[in-house]
Amino acid sequence: MDILKRELAPIPVEAWAEIDEQATRSLKAMLSGRKVLDVSGPMGTDFPGVPEGRLNYPKKQPKGGLKYGIRKVHHIVEVRVPFELDIHEMDNVVRGAKDVDLEGLETAARETALFEEQVIYHGLPEANISGLKICVGDECLSIGSKPEELLEGIADGVTAFTGRSIDGPYSFIVGPKLWSRMSAHVQGYPIKMQAETVLGGPVLLSPYLSGAYENEAYMISQRGGDLELILGQDLAIGYESHSSTKVKLFFTESFTFRVLEPAAVLNFTARK
């Protein structure tokens, strides 16, 4: 038996297939980082972390010639998000129901995906993870939010990467607010299409970049070797417990994220 314990759940095989299919659809719509990063793994549930190849030397050292250092490690973050489904509703899948209530799953999938996106974009200091948001305040590049200004800012970003000797193709990631602006037309052509011609790569939507982060945008080089998402346990659904009417499941994953070359990322703040 593995850590997911799925065989203990009172869920028919057909219902598990429906659960997994809906989970895949929900997660795919929310996860943008995996589409542009180097993804390694999954390495397995027992994967503990990623060595940095460096030592941290404590200030207090023994007297004499002996010195010691502690190897730096990127620890793996393990996530678990519980949710409940109705057992009788799962049985209805076997009966041929096509409108099964999986609202609990969809809510948990969103929460799980948004956490992964949060770590990728804004980091997790407790786990020694720095995110893609490298700049602060005026250090971020400014980009207009009008269609023509978005194109101009993207062209400026490509120029900046060229000045850093960072090759493409490049991707441009925005939240829902700026995404809607990308659907506009300039000189008869969609902004998104024109932008992707300049970038050589995709313009992507991240639902995470909403609310307080709605004016953030990221341009990333996809040449490879600069940004790494390392998976221990990939996204999966496991079994926790059940009653006579409800089954309690959970989303889980374990991962870490590394920015190996900060020059391969440009942070933009859209002017209001």
Short mmCIF file of C-alpha atoms in Angstrom, two decimals, residues 133-253:
data_model
loop_
_atom_site.label_atom_id
_atom_site.label_comp_id
_atom_site.label_asym_id
_atom_site.label_seq_id
_atom_site.Cartn_x
_atom_site.Cartn_y
_atom_site.Cartn_z
CA LYS A 133 9.30 38.14 -8.08
CA ILE A 134 12.87 39.37 -7.82
CA CYS A 135 12.30 43.13 -7.96
CA VAL A 136 10.73 45.44 -5.37
CA GLY A 137 8.86 48.69 -6.05
CA ASP A 138 10.67 50.95 -8.51
CA GLU A 139 13.12 48.15 -9.37
CA CYS A 140 10.35 46.48 -11.41
CA LEU A 141 10.00 47.42 -15.06
CA SER A 142 6.98 49.56 -15.82
CA ILE A 143 4.55 48.59 -18.56
CA GLY A 144 1.42 50.37 -19.75
CA SER A 145 -1.93 48.60 -19.57
CA LYS A 146 -3.25 49.92 -22.89
CA PRO A 147 -2.94 47.49 -25.83
CA GLU A 148 -0.27 49.51 -27.67
CA GLU A 149 1.69 50.00 -24.44
CA LEU A 150 1.63 46.28 -23.69
CA LEU A 151 3.21 45.54 -27.06
CA GLU A 152 5.81 48.25 -26.52
CA GLY A 153 6.67 46.89 -23.07
CA ILE A 154 7.06 43.35 -24.41
CA ALA A 155 9.40 44.60 -27.13
CA ASP A 156 11.41 46.47 -24.48
CA GLY A 157 11.63 43.26 -22.46
CA VAL A 158 13.04 41.31 -25.39
CA THR A 159 15.59 44.10 -25.89
CA ALA A 160 16.53 43.90 -22.20
CA PHE A 161 17.07 40.14 -22.46
CA THR A 162 19.25 40.64 -25.53
CA GLY A 163 21.35 43.10 -23.55
CA ARG A 164 21.81 40.42 -20.88
CA SER A 165 22.77 37.81 -23.51
CA ILE A 166 19.72 35.76 -22.51
CA ASP A 167 18.37 33.89 -25.53
CA GLY A 168 14.73 33.07 -26.22
CA PRO A 169 12.16 31.98 -26.89
CA TYR A 170 10.39 34.01 -24.23
CA SER A 171 7.03 33.67 -22.51
CA PHE A 172 4.89 36.44 -21.01
CA ILE A 173 2.64 35.63 -18.05
CA VAL A 174 -0.20 37.86 -16.88
CA GLY A 175 -3.26 37.71 -14.64
CA PRO A 176 -6.93 37.99 -15.70
CA LYS A 177 -6.91 41.81 -15.76
CA LEU A 178 -4.04 42.13 -18.25
CA TRP A 179 -5.15 38.99 -20.09
CA SER A 180 -8.39 40.73 -21.04
CA ARG A 181 -6.36 43.63 -22.46
CA MET A 182 -4.35 41.15 -24.55
CA SER A 183 -7.54 40.17 -26.39
CA ALA A 184 -7.81 43.64 -27.95
CA HIS A 185 -6.83 44.37 -31.56
CA VAL A 186 -4.23 46.82 -32.84
CA GLN A 187 -4.14 47.54 -36.57
CA GLY A 188 -6.56 44.68 -37.14
CA TYR A 189 -4.51 41.98 -35.37
CA PRO A 190 -4.98 40.54 -31.86
CA ILE A 191 -2.45 41.86 -29.33
CA LYS A 192 -1.77 38.32 -28.11
CA MET A 193 -0.84 37.13 -31.61
CA GLN A 194 1.47 40.09 -32.20
CA ALA A 195 3.08 39.64 -28.78
CA GLU A 196 3.77 35.94 -29.38
CA THR A 197 5.45 36.81 -32.68
CA VAL A 198 7.81 39.15 -30.82
CA LEU A 199 8.36 36.70 -27.95
CA GLY A 200 8.80 33.56 -30.00
CA GLY A 201 6.80 31.88 -27.22
CA PRO A 202 3.39 31.99 -25.57
CA VAL A 203 1.43 34.59 -23.65
CA LEU A 204 -0.05 32.70 -20.68
CA LEU A 205 -2.74 33.34 -18.11
CA SER A 206 -2.13 32.76 -14.39
CA PRO A 207 -5.34 33.05 -12.32
CA TYR A 208 -3.06 33.49 -9.28
CA LEU A 209 -2.04 36.96 -10.52
CA SER A 210 -5.29 38.53 -9.33
CA GLY A 211 -6.34 40.95 -6.61
CA ALA A 212 -3.23 42.41 -4.99
CA TYR A 213 -1.10 40.93 -7.80
CA GLU A 214 -3.28 41.90 -10.78
CA ASN A 215 -0.76 44.45 -12.10
CA GLU A 216 2.16 42.01 -12.08
CA ALA A 217 3.50 40.44 -15.27
CA TYR A 218 6.49 38.21 -15.90
CA MET A 219 8.68 37.64 -18.94
CA ILE A 220 10.71 34.46 -18.80
CA SER A 221 13.38 33.00 -21.04
CA GLN A 222 12.57 29.45 -22.07
CA ARG A 223 16.08 28.64 -23.28
CA GLY A 224 16.30 26.13 -20.40
CA GLY A 225 18.56 25.59 -17.40
CA ASP A 226 17.55 28.76 -15.52
CA LEU A 227 14.36 27.99 -13.58
CA GLU A 228 13.68 24.56 -12.10
CA LEU A 229 10.58 23.04 -10.53
CA ILE A 230 11.57 19.77 -8.86
CA LEU A 231 8.82 17.29 -8.00
CA GLY A 232 8.96 14.63 -5.31
CA GLN A 233 5.37 13.35 -5.38
CA ASP A 234 3.53 14.79 -8.35
CA LEU A 235 -0.02 16.07 -7.92
CA ALA A 236 -2.25 13.19 -6.86
CA ILE A 237 -5.42 12.37 -4.92
CA GLY A 238 -5.38 10.09 -1.89
CA TYR A 239 -7.83 8.62 0.62
CA GLU A 240 -8.11 9.76 4.26
CA SER A 241 -11.32 8.37 5.79
CA HIS A 242 -15.04 7.81 5.24
CA SER A 243 -18.40 7.61 6.98
CA SER A 244 -21.60 5.98 5.77
CA THR A 245 -22.35 8.95 3.50
CA LYS A 246 -19.11 10.88 2.89
CA VAL A 247 -15.60 10.00 1.77
CA LYS A 248 -12.73 12.29 2.73
CA LEU A 249 -9.98 12.54 0.12
CA PHE A 250 -7.02 14.86 -0.30
CA PHE A 251 -4.84 16.47 -2.93
CA THR A 252 -1.13 16.13 -2.30
CA GLU A 253 2.17 17.00 -3.92
#
